[in-house]
Amino acid sequence: MNAGHIEYALYRILAYCNQPSANEFTATARHPAQTIGGRNMSPHQSDLVDRAIADNIALDGAALPILHAIQDRIGHVPAAAVPKIAHALNLSRAEVHGVISFYHHFRTEPRGRHLLQVCRAEACQAMGGERLAKQVTDQLGIEFHHTTPDGAVTLEAVYCLGNCACAPAMLLDGEPHGRLDAATVEALLAEARA
């Protein structure tokens, strides 16, 4: 792919992110706070987004605090929140989407009932972390940054839990587990799927 193709692809992405479609104008005329381009937020979620923006808009570098507040309150950053954030911060939708997609912490889809975070940092890798990651993805039948079809578990990679002395390590719903072996991992996954 040459530079001209890349430039054109970026132009198309930015045009898509910044230009509302005819359907979007129709949808926002009906429910301006809740529907953006066919992506919906409940009225409660819309209120939570508005409050997250209002609570953090005055901060320097407000994009990250706003995104964290939305994810803390809703569990993810809904696609319909992006235009609201962009408008409040005088940014393009592409810029807001760029922040969301750059940081692996932010989710754009609801997470599962349980959040499993597997450490992928060097210390854990040196102590069998790759084998652990393979076991987890095989047992759950999903890759990192996905949720099981039954909605039970969302699997995320993290890069150092600060539990290096107990490598390999992971968090299940914020609770650390270290010195993991195949049997322990199997038991933890069974608990999460129950």
C-alpha positions as a printed NumPy array, in Angstrom:
array([[  0.   ,   0.   ,   0.   ],
       [  1.522,   3.34 ,  -1.001],
       [  1.236,   6.712,   0.747],
       [ -1.639,   7.772,  -1.517],
       [ -3.7  ,   4.76 ,  -0.496],
       [ -3.009,   5.382,   3.188],
       [ -3.934,   9.053,   2.867],
       [ -7.185,   8.15 ,   1.079],
       [ -8.022,   5.507,   3.73 ],
       [ -7.482,   8.056,   6.513],
       [ -9.621,  10.574,   4.633],
       [-12.453,   8.01 ,   4.366],
       [-12.206,   7.099,   8.061],
       [-12.263,  10.734,   9.141],
       [-15.128,  11.488,   6.756],
       [-17.108,   8.555,   8.167],
       [-16.452,   9.564,  11.772],
       [-17.229,  13.255,  11.266],
       [-20.077,  13.303,   8.762],
       [-23.54 ,  12.305,   9.949],
       [-25.578,  10.225,   7.552],
       [-29.127,  11.056,   6.477],
       [-30.328,   8.327,   8.85 ],
       [-28.407,   9.942,  11.691],
       [-30.137,  13.297,  11.119],
       [-33.509,  11.526,  11.171],
       [-32.616,   9.515,  14.284],
       [-31.283,  12.477,  16.235],
       [-34.334,  14.528,  15.357],
       [-36.459,  11.874,  17.069],
       [-34.251,  11.145,  20.096],
       [-31.304,  13.518,  20.096],
       [-29.787,  12.375,  23.382],
       [-30.158,   8.654,  22.9  ],
       [-29.724,   7.665,  19.255],
       [-26.693,   8.405,  17.136],
       [-26.411,   6.653,  13.797],
       [-28.546,   3.73 ,  14.933],
       [-26.525,   3.137,  18.12 ],
       [-28.649,   3.488,  21.209],
       [-28.203,   4.539,  24.805],
       [-30.959,   4.288,  27.353],
       [-32.139,   7.583,  28.864],
       [-30.404,   6.561,  32.103],
       [-27.117,   5.947,  30.267],
       [-27.481,   9.256,  28.459],
       [-27.891,  11.01 ,  31.822],
       [-24.815,   9.216,  33.185],
       [-22.774,  10.343,  30.165],
       [-24.003,  13.927,  30.592],
       [-23.059,  13.877,  34.298],
       [-19.622,  12.382,  33.563],
       [-18.981,  15.163,  31.066],
       [-20.257,  17.89 ,  33.417],
       [-18.203,  16.545,  36.351],
       [-14.936,  16.463,  34.39 ],
       [-15.156,  19.07 ,  31.613],
       [-13.197,  21.713,  33.569],
       [-10.186,  19.447,  34.125],
       [ -7.041,  19.822,  32.041],
       [ -6.955,  16.96 ,  29.554],
       [-10.594,  16.182,  30.279],
       [-10.968,  13.414,  27.676],
       [ -9.448,  10.657,  29.823],
       [-11.274,  11.584,  33.051],
       [-14.562,  11.764,  31.122],
       [-13.982,   8.375,  29.484],
       [-13.002,   6.801,  32.817],
       [-16.091,   8.252,  34.496],
       [-18.383,   6.952,  31.758],
       [-16.862,   3.476,  31.881],
       [-17.008,   3.451,  35.694],
       [-20.694,   4.405,  35.628],
       [-21.928,   2.345,  32.658],
       [-19.332,  -0.413,  32.383],
       [-18.202,   0.583,  28.889],
       [-18.1  ,   3.633,  26.623],
       [-21.168,   3.382,  24.361],
       [-20.662,   4.408,  20.735],
       [-23.498,   6.909,  21.12 ],
       [-21.466,   8.717,  23.801],
       [-18.668,   9.565,  21.354],
       [-20.5  ,  12.457,  19.607],
       [-21.509,  13.914,  22.978],
       [-17.921,  13.795,  24.234],
       [-16.589,  15.198,  20.963],
       [-19.053,  18.089,  21.057],
       [-18.316,  18.907,  24.71 ],
       [-14.534,  18.907,  24.153],
       [-14.638,  20.544,  20.72 ],
       [-12.948,  17.492,  19.192],
       [-13.824,  15.389,  16.187],
       [-15.466,  12.011,  16.689],
       [-12.351,  10.475,  15.164],
       [-10.167,  12.061,  17.847],
       [-12.382,  10.726,  20.65 ],
       [-12.517,   7.301,  19.005],
       [ -8.723,   7.427,  18.686],
       [ -8.355,   7.917,  22.44 ],
       [-10.787,   5.073,  23.18 ],
       [ -9.099,   2.666,  20.787],
       [ -5.551,   3.616,  21.854],
       [ -6.05 ,   2.672,  25.517],
       [ -6.857,  -1.016,  25.984],
       [ -8.564,  -0.212,  29.276],
       [-11.597,   1.288,  27.54 ],
       [-14.341,  -1.047,  26.357],
       [-16.892,  -0.148,  23.709],
       [-19.141,  -3.125,  24.447],
       [-20.625,  -4.243,  27.768],
       [-18.329,  -6.608,  29.64 ],
       [-19.278, -10.029,  30.93 ],
       [-20.481, -10.757,  34.444],
       [-16.862, -11.525,  35.379],
       [-13.713,  -9.732,  34.26 ],
       [-10.61 , -11.888,  33.86 ],
       [ -7.373,  -9.955,  33.383],
       [ -4.327, -12.049,  32.504],
       [ -0.886, -10.518,  32.991],
       [  1.121, -10.511,  29.759],
       [  4.218,  -8.693,  31.091],
       [  7.742, -10.065,  30.942],
       [  7.941, -11.529,  34.472],
       [  4.753, -13.514,  33.98 ],
       [  5.855, -14.587,  30.504],
       [  9.139, -15.857,  31.946],
       [  7.222, -17.952,  34.481],
       [  4.838, -19.634,  32.031],
       [  2.419, -16.831,  31.244],
       [  2.163, -17.787,  27.581],
       [  1.06 , -21.302,  28.506],
       [ -1.434, -19.791,  30.962],
       [ -2.817, -17.436,  28.303],
       [ -3.223, -20.32 ,  25.838],
       [ -5.059, -22.407,  28.435],
       [ -7.401, -19.519,  29.262],
       [ -8.225, -18.709,  25.625],
       [ -8.714, -22.401,  24.806],
       [-10.963, -23.065,  27.808],
       [-13.062, -19.955,  27.296],
       [-13.134, -20.29 ,  23.503],
       [-12.388, -16.59 ,  22.991],
       [ -9.419, -14.344,  22.338],
       [ -8.312, -11.4  ,  24.442],
       [-10.636,  -8.361,  24.472],
       [-13.706, -10.519,  23.858],
       [-16.58 , -11.846,  25.957],
       [-17.804, -15.417,  26.038],
       [-21.037, -15.952,  24.072],
       [-22.934, -16.644,  27.303],
       [-21.837, -13.259,  28.686],
       [-20.088, -14.87 ,  31.658],
       [-16.477, -13.745,  31.185],
       [-14.673, -10.891,  29.483],
       [-11.   , -11.649,  28.885],
       [ -8.466,  -8.828,  28.891],
       [ -4.706,  -8.661,  28.684],
       [ -2.941,  -6.428,  31.186],
       [  0.697,  -5.493,  31.248],
       [  1.888,  -5.923,  34.829],
       [ -0.306,  -6.354,  37.851],
       [  2.541,  -5.52 ,  40.224],
       [  2.433,  -9.145,  41.398],
       [  5.668, -10.225,  39.692],
       [  6.937, -12.229,  42.686],
       [  3.878, -14.481,  42.28 ],
       [  4.07 , -14.897,  38.494],
       [  2.233, -15.962,  36.465],
       [ -0.671, -13.91 ,  37.741],
       [ -4.153, -12.733,  36.842],
       [ -7.087, -10.86 ,  38.33 ],
       [-10.596, -12.278,  38.482],
       [-13.056,  -9.491,  39.265],
       [-10.238,  -7.458,  40.795],
       [ -9.015, -10.265,  43.067],
       [ -5.36 , -11.216,  42.431],
       [ -4.348, -14.822,  41.85 ],
       [ -0.694, -15.777,  41.566],
       [  1.675, -18.695,  41.102],
       [ -0.915, -20.156,  38.797],
       [ -0.766, -23.664,  37.425],
       [ -3.104, -25.469,  35.029],
       [ -5.316, -26.928,  37.785],
       [ -5.761, -23.583,  39.557],
       [ -6.598, -21.822,  36.296],
       [ -9.124, -24.517,  35.411],
       [-10.815, -24.137,  38.824],
       [-10.926, -20.332,  38.556],
       [-12.435, -20.502,  35.037],
       [-15.042, -23.021,  36.209],
       [-15.951, -20.668,  39.067],
       [-16.281, -17.729,  36.673],
       [-18.454, -19.698,  34.237],
       [-20.802, -20.979,  36.966]])
